């Protein structure tokens, strides 16, 4: 029979605890290291993309395929959300404006808030979900199943073929989707106004566009290119640098959505600050 | 055999973090031969051939292919060198989003740029016939069985007429009949296209069928090198455990 030995017990406990502690600090150092190297990594990634974009052999065919994937395939989703956005905004703000006796301002107000903020940000967030996760998952699984390595050994630059085309397609298509969401949002707003009373289509649109100035539209248009860039870059970066093993695909897709959504909001804030300073 | 080696590896060393995978590997591949590399899984066989094509960078030592030092080449020259090397991935690595035909066209368009569309189609048909899957032309990889995928990726590798072939476990996970077919294909490719090959495997039947020379990898080093006969007659317990 084994005798109970308190000294050995305490000793054993202390050793395991100290080992655990040192493991924890180790993990932390590695993490700090990772954070800095991550930033350097992202920086190199972007530089490489820029260099490959201006190289001679741009992969046009893959670029157009990606534009189709990103732009055309997102149309149904953006149509629905855009329309509902305008509709809901109208129905919600109508009672307030009636209280102020300013219901004629409704179309203009909705149009401006859609164009300046609502359509770009909500569309970008939806794209971060749809496009960002799609890129993360697709490139991630290509990484895990060695398809990216296979491209590399058939002397194709996967950076140029896979990443540059996707990032460029996102930069081009996200702004177009946002313009489309603007249009459908205003249409939805008209629908919302029509539910409550008979509104002439022509009158509604002239009221909607009358107060919209160039400087309402232009900064929003510019920032939408940055939204596209952020979504494309994050999706591709997470997918392209996915780890080994199948679970990395899920991790890549998930973290692409989270980071892209977060960055869309941050970019929006910066853009609003800059616009505000310029006006 | 005093010919110049096609692939020449000297004192290759590769580690990931603090895990040393290859400590000191030297080997030569001579023109026209099939060299089988044996080793249990996790012994760094895949790492070894990935160093040969420059997918992984060696920590120390030299890797020469056709007398070009792979570790010293720039991206462009590495690309040119890779056009002469065929690499069959352990997982097949077929492009999921492309049909079989597009999979085969992908390297052809990029490596044999001067082929006309007709010549390209003819070439694709020829290699698909060779692997016995001419009717899979318009299928997606997801519609193929494991053995078919292996054969298609073999077809994709040989379609550009590589001078050196690197096979990473070509028969692992396949039934014995398909394994034999793949092994025969490998020797056929060697004869027909005059390639030199490194075949990684732990399938002894495949090794027997294809090997001109064998190497056993263990603990990051070359454990034994010799003719297939030497391996069969070896009394070393590690070697024996492979031939049981
Ligand atoms: N890119 C990598 N990053 C980290 N570790 C790796 C990488 N590639 C391989 N390894 C590790 O190297 C060892 C040898 O792997 P591998 O060459 O694939 O073995 P095998 O002989 O079965 O082909 C394994 O322990 C594996 O985890
Ligand atoms: Mg392997």
Coordinates of C-alpha atoms and ligand atoms in Angstrom, one line a residue:
Chain A
X1 CA 0.0 0.0 0.0
X2 CA 1.2 3.5 -0.9
X3 CA 1.7 5.9 1.9
X4 CA 0.4 9.4 1.8
X5 CA 3.3 11.8 1.5
X6 CA 2.4 15.5 1.9
X7 CA 5.8 16.8 1.0
X8 CA 5.9 15.0 -2.3
X9 CA 2.4 16.1 -3.0
X10 CA 3.2 19.8 -2.5
X11 CA 6.4 19.5 -4.5
X12 CA 4.5 17.9 -7.4
X13 CA 1.8 20.6 -7.3
X14 CA 4.4 23.3 -7.3
X15 CA 6.3 21.9 -10.2
X16 CA 3.2 21.4 -12.4
X17 CA 2.1 25.0 -11.5
X18 CA 5.5 26.5 -12.4
X19 CA 5.6 24.5 -15.6
X20 CA 2.2 25.7 -16.5
X21 CA 3.2 29.3 -15.7
X22 CA 6.3 29.2 -17.8
X23 CA 4.2 27.7 -20.6
X24 CA 1.8 30.6 -20.3
X25 CA 4.6 33.2 -20.6
X26 CA 6.1 31.3 -23.5
X27 CA 2.8 31.4 -25.3
X28 CA 2.5 35.1 -24.6
X29 CA 6.0 35.9 -26.0
X30 CA 5.2 33.8 -29.1
X31 CA 1.9 35.8 -29.4
X32 CA 3.7 39.2 -29.1
X33 CA 6.1 38.0 -31.6
X34 CA 3.3 36.9 -33.9
X35 CA 1.6 40.2 -33.7
X36 CA 4.6 42.2 -34.9
X37 CA 5.5 39.6 -37.6
X38 CA 1.8 39.6 -38.6
X39 CA 2.0 43.4 -39.3
X40 CA 5.2 43.0 -41.3
X41 CA 3.5 40.1 -43.1
X42 CA 0.5 42.1 -44.1
X43 CA 2.7 44.9 -45.2
X44 CA 4.8 42.6 -47.4
X45 CA 1.6 41.0 -48.7
X46 CA 0.2 44.4 -49.8
X47 CA 3.5 45.4 -51.4
X48 CA 3.7 42.1 -53.3
X49 CA 0.1 42.6 -54.6
X50 CA 0.9 46.1 -55.8
X51 CA 4.0 44.9 -57.6
X52 CA 2.2 42.0 -59.2
X53 CA -0.7 44.2 -60.3
X54 CA 1.5 46.3 -62.5
X55 CA 3.4 43.3 -63.9
X56 CA 3.0 42.6 -67.6
X57 CA 0.9 39.4 -67.4
X58 CA -2.2 40.4 -65.7
X59 CA -4.6 37.5 -65.5
X60 CA -7.5 39.1 -67.3
X61 CA -9.6 36.0 -67.7
X62 CA -9.5 35.1 -64.0
X63 CA -10.1 38.8 -63.2
X64 CA -13.4 38.8 -65.2
X65 CA -14.4 35.5 -63.7
X66 CA -13.9 37.0 -60.2
X67 CA -15.8 40.1 -61.2
X68 CA -18.7 37.9 -62.2
X69 CA -18.4 35.9 -59.0
X70 CA -18.2 38.9 -56.7
X71 CA -20.4 41.4 -58.6
X72 CA -23.1 39.5 -60.4
X73 CA -23.6 36.7 -57.9
X74 CA -24.1 39.3 -55.1
X75 CA -26.9 41.1 -57.0
X76 CA -29.9 39.2 -55.5
X77 CA -28.6 39.7 -51.9
X78 CA -27.9 43.4 -52.4
X79 CA -31.2 44.0 -54.2
X80 CA -33.1 42.7 -51.2
X81 CA -31.1 44.4 -48.5
X82 CA -30.9 47.7 -50.5
X83 CA -34.7 47.9 -51.0
X84 CA -35.5 46.9 -47.5
X85 CA -33.0 49.5 -46.2
X86 CA -34.8 52.3 -48.0
X87 CA -38.2 51.0 -47.1
X88 CA -37.5 50.7 -43.4
X89 CA -35.7 54.0 -43.2
X90 CA -38.7 55.7 -44.7
X91 CA -41.3 54.0 -42.5
X92 CA -39.3 54.7 -39.4
X93 CA -38.6 58.4 -40.0
X94 CA -42.0 59.3 -41.4
X95 CA -43.8 59.8 -38.1
X96 CA -41.0 62.0 -36.7
X97 CA -41.0 64.2 -39.7
X98 CA -44.8 64.5 -39.6
X99 CA -44.5 65.7 -36.0
X100 CA -42.3 68.5 -37.3
X101 CA -44.6 69.1 -40.2
X102 CA -41.7 68.4 -42.5
X103 CA -42.9 65.3 -44.4
X104 CA -41.9 66.9 -47.7
X105 CA -38.3 66.6 -46.6
X106 CA -38.6 62.9 -46.2
X107 CA -37.4 61.8 -49.7
X108 CA -34.3 64.1 -49.5
X109 CA -33.4 63.0 -46.0
X110 CA -33.7 59.4 -46.9
X111 CA -31.7 59.8 -50.1
X112 CA -28.9 61.7 -48.3
X113 CA -28.6 59.2 -45.4
X114 CA -28.6 56.3 -47.9
X115 CA -26.0 57.8 -50.2
X116 CA -23.7 59.1 -47.5
X117 CA -23.7 56.3 -45.0
X118 CA -26.4 53.6 -45.0
X119 CA -25.9 52.0 -48.4
X120 CA -22.1 52.1 -48.4
X121 CA -21.6 50.7 -44.9
X122 CA -24.4 48.1 -44.9
X123 CA -23.5 46.9 -48.4
X124 CA -19.9 46.7 -47.4
X125 CA -20.7 44.7 -44.3
X126 CA -22.8 42.3 -46.3
X127 CA -20.0 42.0 -48.8
X128 CA -17.5 41.4 -46.0
X129 CA -19.8 38.5 -45.0
X130 CA -20.4 37.1 -48.4
X131 CA -17.2 37.9 -50.4
X132 CA -14.7 37.9 -47.5
X133 CA -15.8 34.6 -46.2
X134 CA -15.9 33.2 -49.7
X135 CA -12.4 34.2 -50.5
X136 CA -11.1 33.0 -47.1
X137 CA -12.7 29.6 -47.5
X138 CA -11.8 29.2 -51.1
X139 CA -8.1 30.2 -50.9
X140 CA -7.8 28.5 -47.5
X141 CA -8.9 25.2 -48.9
X142 CA -6.7 25.7 -51.9
X143 CA -3.8 26.2 -49.4
X144 CA -4.6 23.2 -47.3
X145 CA -5.1 20.8 -50.2
X146 CA -1.8 22.1 -51.8
X147 CA -3.5 23.5 -54.8
X148 CA -1.6 26.8 -54.3
X149 CA 1.6 24.8 -54.2
X150 CA 0.6 23.0 -57.4
X151 CA 0.1 26.3 -59.1
X152 CA 3.5 27.4 -57.9
X153 CA 5.2 24.4 -59.3
X154 CA 3.5 24.7 -62.7
X155 CA 5.4 28.0 -62.7
X156 CA 2.3 30.2 -62.2
X157 CA 2.5 32.9 -59.6
X158 CA -0.4 32.1 -57.4
X159 CA -0.2 35.6 -55.9
X160 CA -0.9 37.1 -59.3
X161 CA -3.4 34.5 -60.5
X162 CA -5.4 34.1 -57.3
X163 CA -4.9 37.1 -55.1
X164 CA -4.4 40.1 -57.4
X165 CA -7.4 39.2 -59.5
X166 CA -9.6 38.8 -56.4
X167 CA -8.5 42.0 -54.8
X168 CA -8.8 44.0 -58.0
X169 CA -12.3 42.6 -58.6
X170 CA -13.4 43.5 -55.1
X171 CA -12.1 47.0 -55.5
X172 CA -14.0 47.4 -58.7
X173 CA -17.2 45.5 -57.9
X174 CA -18.0 46.7 -54.3
X175 CA -18.4 50.3 -55.3
X176 CA -20.7 49.2 -58.2
X177 CA -22.7 47.2 -55.7
X178 CA -22.9 50.2 -53.5
X179 CA -24.2 52.4 -56.3
X180 CA -26.8 49.8 -57.1
X181 CA -27.8 49.6 -53.4
X182 CA -28.2 53.4 -53.5
X183 CA -30.6 53.2 -56.4
X184 CA -32.6 50.3 -55.0
X185 CA -32.7 52.0 -51.5
X186 CA -34.3 55.1 -53.0
X187 CA -36.7 52.9 -54.9
X188 CA -37.6 51.1 -51.6
X189 CA -38.1 54.4 -50.0
X190 CA -40.6 55.4 -52.6
X191 CA -42.3 52.1 -52.0
X192 CA -42.4 52.8 -48.3
X193 CA -43.8 56.3 -48.9
X194 CA -46.5 54.8 -51.3
X195 CA -47.7 52.4 -48.6
X196 CA -48.8 55.4 -46.5
X197 CA -50.2 57.5 -49.2
X198 CA -50.3 58.1 -52.9
X199 CA -47.0 59.6 -53.9
X200 CA -46.1 60.4 -57.5
X201 CA -43.0 58.6 -58.6
X202 CA -41.7 61.6 -60.5
X203 CA -42.3 64.0 -57.6
X204 CA -40.8 61.7 -55.1
X205 CA -37.6 61.4 -57.1
X206 CA -37.3 65.0 -57.8
X207 CA -37.7 65.6 -54.0
X208 CA -35.2 62.9 -53.3
X209 CA -32.5 64.2 -55.5
X210 CA -33.0 68.0 -55.1
X211 CA -31.0 68.3 -51.9
X212 CA -28.3 65.8 -52.8
X213 CA -25.1 67.7 -53.6
X214 CA -21.9 66.5 -55.3
X215 CA -20.2 66.4 -51.9
X216 CA -22.8 64.1 -50.5
X217 CA -22.1 61.6 -53.2
X218 CA -18.4 61.9 -53.9
X219 CA -16.7 61.1 -50.6
X220 CA -19.1 58.1 -50.2
X221 CA -18.1 56.9 -53.7
X222 CA -14.4 57.2 -52.9
X223 CA -14.6 55.4 -49.6
X224 CA -16.5 52.6 -51.2
X225 CA -13.3 51.7 -53.2
X226 CA -11.5 51.4 -49.9
X227 CA -14.2 49.2 -48.6
X228 CA -13.7 46.9 -51.6
X229 CA -9.9 47.0 -51.0
X230 CA -10.3 46.1 -47.3
X231 CA -12.7 43.2 -48.0
X232 CA -10.5 41.8 -50.8
X233 CA -7.3 42.1 -49.0
X234 CA -8.5 40.6 -45.7
X235 CA -10.3 37.7 -47.4
X236 CA -7.3 36.9 -49.6
X237 CA -4.7 37.4 -46.8
X238 CA -6.6 35.1 -44.4
X239 CA -7.2 32.4 -47.0
X240 CA -3.7 32.6 -48.6
X241 CA -2.0 32.3 -45.3
X242 CA -4.2 29.6 -43.8
X243 CA -2.4 27.0 -41.7
X244 CA -2.0 23.3 -42.3
X245 CA -5.0 21.0 -41.6
X246 CA -8.6 21.2 -42.6
X247 CA -9.7 23.2 -39.5
X248 CA -7.7 26.1 -40.8
X249 CA -10.2 26.6 -43.6
X250 CA -12.9 27.4 -41.2
X251 CA -10.6 29.6 -39.1
X252 CA -9.6 31.5 -42.3
X253 CA -13.2 32.1 -43.4
X254 CA -14.3 33.1 -40.0
X255 CA -11.5 35.5 -39.2
X256 CA -11.8 37.0 -42.6
X257 CA -15.4 38.0 -42.0
X258 CA -14.7 39.3 -38.5
X259 CA -11.6 41.4 -39.5
X260 CA -13.1 42.7 -42.7
X261 CA -16.3 43.8 -41.0
X262 CA -14.3 45.5 -38.2
X263 CA -12.0 47.3 -40.7
X264 CA -15.0 48.4 -42.8
X265 CA -16.3 50.3 -39.8
X266 CA -12.9 51.7 -39.0
X267 CA -12.3 52.8 -42.5
X268 CA -15.8 54.4 -42.5
X269 CA -14.9 56.4 -39.4
X270 CA -11.6 57.6 -40.8
X271 CA -13.3 58.5 -44.1
X272 CA -16.0 60.5 -42.3
X273 CA -13.4 62.3 -40.3
X274 CA -11.4 63.3 -43.4
X275 CA -14.6 64.4 -45.2
X276 CA -15.6 66.4 -42.2
X277 CA -12.3 68.2 -42.1
X278 CA -12.4 69.0 -45.9
X279 CA -15.9 70.5 -45.8
Chain B
X1 CA 26.9 4.8 -63.6
X2 CA 29.2 7.8 -64.0
X3 CA 26.6 10.1 -65.6
X4 CA 26.1 13.6 -64.2
X5 CA 23.4 13.6 -61.6
X6 CA 20.1 15.4 -62.5
X7 CA 19.3 16.2 -58.9
X8 CA 22.2 16.6 -56.5
X9 CA 21.4 17.1 -52.8
X10 CA 24.3 17.7 -50.3
X11 CA 23.9 17.9 -46.5
X12 CA 20.4 19.2 -46.7
X13 CA 19.0 20.4 -43.4
X14 CA 15.5 21.6 -42.7
X15 CA 13.6 22.3 -39.5
X16 CA 10.3 23.8 -38.5
X17 CA 10.6 25.8 -35.3
X18 CA 12.6 23.6 -33.0
X19 CA 11.5 20.3 -34.8
X20 CA 14.4 19.1 -36.9
X21 CA 12.9 17.2 -39.8
X22 CA 15.9 16.7 -42.0
X23 CA 19.3 16.8 -40.3
X24 CA 21.7 15.7 -43.0
X25 CA 20.5 14.3 -46.3
X26 CA 22.7 13.8 -49.3
X27 CA 21.5 12.0 -52.4
X28 CA 21.9 12.0 -56.2
X29 CA 19.4 11.2 -58.9
X30 CA 20.9 10.1 -62.2
X31 CA 19.5 10.5 -65.6
X32 CA 16.8 8.0 -66.6
X33 CA 16.6 6.2 -63.2
X34 CA 13.8 5.6 -60.8
X35 CA 14.9 6.3 -57.3
X36 CA 12.5 5.1 -54.6
X37 CA 12.7 6.9 -51.2
X38 CA 11.3 4.8 -48.3
X39 CA 10.6 6.0 -44.9
X40 CA 7.8 5.9 -42.3
X41 CA 5.3 8.7 -42.3
X42 CA 6.5 11.9 -40.7
X43 CA 10.1 11.1 -41.6
X44 CA 10.3 14.2 -43.9
X45 CA 9.9 12.6 -47.3
X46 CA 7.5 15.2 -48.5
X47 CA 9.7 17.9 -47.0
X48 CA 12.6 16.5 -49.0
X49 CA 11.0 16.8 -52.4
X50 CA 9.4 20.1 -51.6
X51 CA 13.0 21.4 -51.0
X52 CA 13.9 20.1 -54.5
X53 CA 11.2 22.2 -56.2
X54 CA 11.8 25.2 -53.9
X55 CA 8.4 25.1 -52.2
X56 CA 10.3 24.9 -49.0
X57 CA 13.6 26.6 -48.5
X58 CA 16.5 24.5 -47.1
X59 CA 18.1 25.8 -43.9
X60 CA 21.5 24.6 -44.9
X61 CA 23.1 22.5 -47.6
X62 CA 22.7 22.6 -51.3
X63 CA 20.0 21.4 -53.7
X64 CA 21.0 21.4 -57.3
X65 CA 18.7 20.5 -60.2
X66 CA 20.4 20.4 -63.6
X67 CA 23.3 22.1 -61.9
X68 CA 21.2 25.1 -60.8
X69 CA 21.2 25.8 -57.1
X70 CA 17.5 25.9 -56.3
X71 CA 18.1 27.9 -53.1
X72 CA 19.9 30.7 -55.0
X73 CA 17.6 31.1 -58.0
X74 CA 15.4 34.2 -58.3
X75 CA 11.7 33.8 -58.9
X76 CA 11.9 33.9 -62.7
X77 CA 14.6 31.4 -63.0
X78 CA 13.1 29.2 -60.5
X79 CA 9.9 29.3 -62.6
X80 CA 11.9 28.3 -65.7
X81 CA 13.5 25.4 -63.8
X82 CA 10.2 24.2 -62.4
X83 CA 8.9 23.8 -66.0
X84 CA 11.3 20.8 -66.3
X85 CA 10.1 19.3 -63.0
X86 CA 6.8 17.4 -62.6
X87 CA 5.5 17.1 -59.1
X88 CA 2.7 14.7 -58.1
X89 CA 1.3 15.8 -54.8
X90 CA 0.4 13.4 -52.1
X91 CA -3.1 14.8 -52.0
X92 CA -3.4 15.1 -55.8
X93 CA -4.0 18.8 -55.5
X94 CA -6.5 19.0 -58.4
X95 CA -8.0 22.4 -58.8
X96 CA -11.5 22.0 -57.4
X97 CA -13.1 24.8 -59.3
X98 CA -11.9 23.5 -62.7
X99 CA -13.0 20.6 -64.9
X100 CA -10.5 17.8 -65.7
X101 CA -9.8 19.4 -69.0
X102 CA -9.2 22.8 -67.5
X103 CA -7.0 21.2 -64.9
X104 CA -4.8 19.8 -67.6
X105 CA -4.9 23.0 -69.7
X106 CA -3.7 25.1 -66.8
X107 CA 0.0 24.0 -66.8
X108 CA -0.1 23.5 -70.6
X109 CA -1.1 27.0 -71.4
X110 CA 1.5 28.4 -69.1
X111 CA 4.4 26.1 -69.9
X112 CA 3.9 25.2 -73.5
X113 CA 2.8 28.6 -74.7
X114 CA 3.4 28.0 -78.4
X115 CA 0.9 25.1 -78.7
X116 CA -2.2 25.8 -80.8
X117 CA -5.6 24.9 -79.3
X118 CA -5.7 21.8 -81.5
X119 CA -2.3 20.5 -80.4
X120 CA -3.3 21.2 -76.8
X121 CA -6.5 19.2 -77.1
X122 CA -4.6 16.4 -78.8
X123 CA -2.0 16.4 -76.0
X124 CA -4.6 16.3 -73.3
X125 CA -6.4 13.4 -75.0
X126 CA -3.1 11.5 -75.3
X127 CA -2.2 11.7 -71.6
X128 CA -5.8 11.0 -70.5
X129 CA -5.6 7.8 -72.7
X130 CA -2.3 7.0 -71.1
X131 CA -3.9 7.1 -67.6
X132 CA -7.0 5.3 -68.9
X133 CA -9.5 8.1 -68.2
X134 CA -10.2 9.6 -71.6
X135 CA -13.9 9.9 -70.8
X136 CA -13.4 12.0 -67.7
X137 CA -12.6 15.1 -69.7
X138 CA -15.5 17.2 -68.7
X139 CA -16.0 15.9 -65.1
X140 CA -15.3 18.0 -62.0
X141 CA -12.7 16.6 -59.6
X142 CA -15.4 16.2 -56.9
X143 CA -17.1 13.7 -59.2
X144 CA -14.1 11.4 -59.3
X145 CA -13.0 8.6 -57.0
X146 CA -9.7 8.8 -55.1
X147 CA -7.9 6.5 -57.6
X148 CA -9.3 8.5 -60.5
X149 CA -8.1 11.8 -58.9
X150 CA -4.6 10.4 -58.5
X151 CA -4.5 9.3 -62.1
X152 CA -5.8 12.7 -63.3
X153 CA -3.2 14.5 -61.3
X154 CA -0.6 12.2 -62.7
X155 CA -1.9 13.1 -66.1
X156 CA -1.7 16.8 -65.2
X157 CA 1.9 16.4 -64.2
X158 CA 3.1 14.5 -67.3
X159 CA 1.1 16.6 -69.8
X160 CA 4.0 19.2 -69.9
X161 CA 6.7 16.5 -70.6
X162 CA 8.8 17.1 -67.5
X163 CA 12.4 15.8 -67.5
X164 CA 12.3 15.0 -63.8
X165 CA 9.3 13.6 -61.9
X166 CA 8.8 13.7 -58.2
X167 CA 6.0 11.4 -57.0
X168 CA 4.8 11.9 -53.5
X169 CA 3.2 8.6 -52.3
X170 CA 1.5 7.8 -55.6
X171 CA -0.3 4.7 -54.4
X172 CA -1.1 5.5 -50.8
X173 CA -4.7 4.9 -49.9
X174 CA -5.5 3.1 -53.1
X175 CA -6.8 -0.4 -53.6
X176 CA -4.2 -3.0 -54.8
X177 CA -5.4 -3.1 -58.3
X178 CA -5.3 0.6 -58.8
X179 CA -1.9 0.7 -57.0
X180 CA -0.5 -1.7 -59.5
X181 CA -1.9 0.3 -62.4
X182 CA -0.3 3.4 -61.1
X183 CA 3.0 1.6 -60.5
X184 CA 2.9 0.4 -64.1
X185 CA 2.1 3.9 -65.3
X186 CA 5.2 5.2 -63.5
X187 CA 7.5 2.8 -65.2
X188 CA 5.7 3.5 -68.5
X189 CA 6.2 7.2 -68.1
X190 CA 9.9 6.5 -67.4
X191 CA 10.3 4.5 -70.6
X192 CA 8.1 6.6 -72.8
X193 CA 9.3 10.1 -71.8
X194 CA 12.8 9.2 -70.7
X195 CA 12.2 10.9 -67.3
X196 CA 14.3 10.5 -64.2
X197 CA 12.1 10.1 -61.1
X198 CA 12.1 10.2 -57.4
X199 CA 9.3 8.0 -56.0
X200 CA 8.3 8.5 -52.4
X201 CA 6.4 5.6 -51.0
X202 CA 6.0 3.2 -48.1
X203 CA 4.2 0.7 -50.4
X204 CA 6.7 -2.1 -50.9
X205 CA 4.9 -3.5 -53.9
X206 CA 5.0 -0.2 -55.7
X207 CA 8.7 0.2 -54.7
X208 CA 9.5 -3.2 -56.2
X209 CA 7.7 -2.5 -59.3
X210 CA 9.3 0.8 -60.0
X211 CA 12.7 1.0 -58.3
X212 CA 16.1 1.0 -60.0
X213 CA 17.7 2.1 -56.7
X214 CA 16.4 2.7 -53.2
X215 CA 17.0 5.0 -50.3
X216 CA 15.7 4.6 -46.8
X217 CA 15.2 7.8 -44.8
X218 CA 15.2 7.7 -41.0
X219 CA 15.7 10.3 -38.3
X220 CA 16.4 13.0 -40.8
X221 CA 19.2 11.1 -42.5
X222 CA 19.8 8.6 -45.3
X223 CA 19.7 5.3 -43.3
X224 CA 20.5 3.0 -46.2
X225 CA 21.1 3.2 -49.9
X226 CA 21.3 0.4 -52.4
X227 CA 19.7 -1.8 -55.1
X228 CA 16.3 -3.3 -54.4
X229 CA 18.0 -6.6 -53.9
X230 CA 20.2 -5.3 -51.1
X231 CA 17.1 -4.1 -49.3
X232 CA 15.4 -7.4 -49.7
X233 CA 18.4 -9.3 -48.3
X234 CA 19.1 -6.9 -45.5
X235 CA 19.0 -8.2 -42.0
X236 CA 18.6 -4.7 -40.5
X237 CA 15.5 -4.7 -38.3
X238 CA 14.2 -1.4 -39.5
X239 CA 14.5 -2.4 -43.2
X240 CA 13.0 -5.8 -42.4
X241 CA 10.0 -4.2 -40.8
X242 CA 9.3 -2.6 -44.2
X243 CA 9.6 -5.8 -46.2
X244 CA 7.4 -7.9 -44.0
Ligands
LIG1 N1 5.1 23.5 -43.7 C1 5.3 22.9 -42.5 N2 5.3 23.6 -41.4 C2 5.6 22.9 -40.2 N3 5.8 21.6 -40.1 C3 5.9 20.9 -41.2 C4 5.6 21.5 -42.5 N4 5.7 20.5 -43.4 C5 6.0 19.4 -42.8 N5 6.1 19.6 -41.4 C6 6.4 18.6 -40.4 O1 7.5 17.9 -40.9 C7 7.4 16.5 -40.6 C8 7.6 15.6 -41.8 O2 6.5 15.8 -42.6 P1 6.4 15.1 -44.0 O3 7.6 15.4 -44.9 O4 5.1 15.5 -44.6 O5 6.4 13.6 -43.7 P2 6.2 12.4 -44.7 O6 7.5 11.7 -44.6 O7 5.1 11.6 -44.1 O8 5.9 12.9 -46.0 C9 6.0 16.3 -39.9 O9 6.2 16.2 -38.5 C10 5.3 17.6 -40.2 O10 4.5 18.0 -39.2
LIG2 MG1 4.3 13.0 -47.1

